[in-house]
mmCIF file of C-alpha atoms in Angstrom:
data_model
loop_
_atom_site.group_PDB
_atom_site.id
_atom_site.type_symbol
_atom_site.label_atom_id
_atom_site.label_comp_id
_atom_site.label_asym_id
_atom_site.label_seq_id
_atom_site.Cartn_x
_atom_site.Cartn_y
_atom_site.Cartn_z
ATOM 1 C CA MET B 576 -29.578 46.922 -60.678
ATOM 2 C CA ALA B 577 -26.266 45.990 -59.040
ATOM 3 C CA GLY B 578 -27.256 47.546 -55.727
ATOM 4 C CA ALA B 579 -24.272 49.905 -55.767
ATOM 5 C CA ASP B 580 -24.173 53.120 -53.733
ATOM 6 C CA LYS B 581 -21.554 54.806 -55.910
ATOM 7 C CA LEU B 582 -20.499 54.667 -59.546
ATOM 8 C CA PHE B 583 -17.031 55.848 -60.545
ATOM 9 C CA LEU B 584 -16.656 56.671 -64.235
ATOM 10 C CA LEU B 585 -13.000 57.080 -65.122
ATOM 11 C CA THR B 586 -11.964 59.100 -68.141
ATOM 12 C CA ASP B 587 -9.000 60.924 -69.682
ATOM 13 C CA THR B 588 -10.043 64.270 -68.147
ATOM 14 C CA PRO B 589 -10.696 65.301 -64.524
ATOM 15 C CA GLY B 590 -14.459 65.416 -65.233
ATOM 16 C CA LEU B 591 -17.129 67.348 -67.101
ATOM 17 C CA TYR B 592 -16.203 70.845 -68.291
ATOM 18 C CA THR B 593 -18.117 73.892 -69.506
ATOM 19 C CA ALA B 594 -16.359 73.409 -72.869
ATOM 20 C CA ASP B 595 -13.734 71.093 -74.349
ATOM 21 C CA PRO B 596 -10.635 71.799 -72.202
ATOM 22 C CA LYS B 597 -8.364 70.556 -74.998
ATOM 23 C CA SER B 598 -9.495 73.327 -77.322
ATOM 24 C CA ASP B 599 -10.820 76.022 -74.940
ATOM 25 C CA PRO B 600 -8.381 77.382 -72.323
ATOM 26 C CA ASN B 601 -11.325 79.041 -70.519
ATOM 27 C CA ALA B 602 -13.138 75.743 -69.940
ATOM 28 C CA GLU B 603 -14.031 75.240 -66.288
ATOM 29 C CA LEU B 604 -14.517 71.989 -64.405
ATOM 30 C CA ILE B 605 -18.114 71.449 -63.294
ATOM 31 C CA LYS B 606 -17.644 70.103 -59.778
ATOM 32 C CA VAL B 607 -21.266 69.274 -58.924
ATOM 33 C CA VAL B 608 -24.192 68.500 -61.199
ATOM 34 C CA ALA B 609 -27.638 68.776 -59.629
ATOM 35 C CA GLN B 610 -29.571 67.733 -62.737
ATOM 36 C CA ILE B 611 -28.666 66.327 -66.132
ATOM 37 C CA ASP B 612 -30.537 68.356 -68.723
ATOM 38 C CA GLY B 613 -30.293 69.256 -72.392
ATOM 39 C CA LYS B 614 -27.792 72.048 -71.774
ATOM 40 C CA LEU B 615 -25.487 69.686 -69.909
ATOM 41 C CA ARG B 616 -25.827 67.035 -72.635
ATOM 42 C CA ALA B 617 -24.837 69.649 -75.220
ATOM 43 C CA LEU B 618 -21.706 70.463 -73.195
ATOM 44 C CA ALA B 619 -20.750 66.784 -73.138
ATOM 45 C CA GLY B 620 -20.578 66.495 -76.925
ATOM 46 C CA GLY B 621 -19.159 63.302 -78.397
ATOM 47 C CA SER B 622 -15.942 61.319 -78.260
ATOM 48 C CA VAL B 623 -12.933 63.006 -79.832
ATOM 49 C CA SER B 624 -10.084 61.211 -78.079
ATOM 50 C CA GLY B 625 -10.387 57.980 -80.023
ATOM 51 C CA LEU B 626 -9.690 56.085 -76.780
ATOM 52 C CA GLY B 627 -13.258 55.178 -75.899
ATOM 53 C CA VAL B 628 -16.759 54.932 -77.239
ATOM 54 C CA GLY B 629 -19.170 57.823 -76.809
ATOM 55 C CA GLY B 630 -17.046 60.062 -74.649
ATOM 56 C CA MET B 631 -18.612 62.240 -71.988
ATOM 57 C CA SER B 632 -22.128 61.999 -73.435
ATOM 58 C CA THR B 633 -22.161 58.253 -72.789
ATOM 59 C CA LYS B 634 -20.888 58.849 -69.258
ATOM 60 C CA LEU B 635 -23.744 61.295 -68.659
ATOM 61 C CA GLU B 636 -26.244 58.700 -69.879
ATOM 62 C CA ALA B 637 -24.827 56.171 -67.427
ATOM 63 C CA ALA B 638 -24.842 58.783 -64.665
ATOM 64 C CA GLU B 639 -28.482 59.584 -65.345
ATOM 65 C CA VAL B 640 -29.508 55.927 -65.076
ATOM 66 C CA ALA B 641 -27.465 55.453 -61.908
ATOM 67 C CA THR B 642 -28.739 58.580 -60.157
ATOM 68 C CA ARG B 643 -32.357 57.636 -60.901
ATOM 69 C CA SER B 644 -31.637 54.516 -58.853
ATOM 70 C CA GLY B 645 -30.228 56.549 -55.962
ATOM 71 C CA CYS B 646 -26.575 55.949 -56.792
ATOM 72 C CA ASP B 647 -24.005 58.743 -56.438
ATOM 73 C CA VAL B 648 -21.828 59.199 -59.524
ATOM 74 C CA VAL B 649 -18.309 60.594 -59.804
ATOM 75 C CA ILE B 650 -16.560 61.301 -63.112
ATOM 76 C CA ALA B 651 -12.813 61.426 -62.532
ATOM 77 C CA ALA B 652 -9.456 61.156 -64.304
ATOM 78 C CA GLY B 653 -8.482 57.519 -64.510
ATOM 79 C CA ASP B 654 -4.781 58.273 -64.797
ATOM 80 C CA GLU B 655 -4.549 59.994 -61.405
ATOM 81 C CA PRO B 656 -2.507 58.087 -58.800
ATOM 82 C CA ASP B 657 -4.667 56.152 -56.318
ATOM 83 C CA VAL B 658 -7.830 57.576 -57.886
ATOM 84 C CA ILE B 659 -10.151 54.838 -56.594
ATOM 85 C CA SER B 660 -8.890 54.916 -53.011
ATOM 86 C CA ARG B 661 -9.074 58.730 -52.980
ATOM 87 C CA LEU B 662 -12.644 58.686 -54.288
ATOM 88 C CA ILE B 663 -13.684 56.167 -51.655
ATOM 89 C CA ALA B 664 -12.096 58.278 -48.908
#
């Protein structure tokens, strides 16, 4: 709707993981998602940080809407130095 080519969703983790990295030391970062499906939604779970609303599941919903419109989506850690400029580069 905004005509954007990219959507950056910033969060308190580096991205989407195979499990909750705060409670599972074996959780692995999922670097590329080809399709958002039920399995991926189950991985996202809900918000447990108390910092936001909806957590990763809400970010996946936004990503799904954006990608249907041809927009690339990146989920990244918002507390990383120069995160926006690095994502653009």
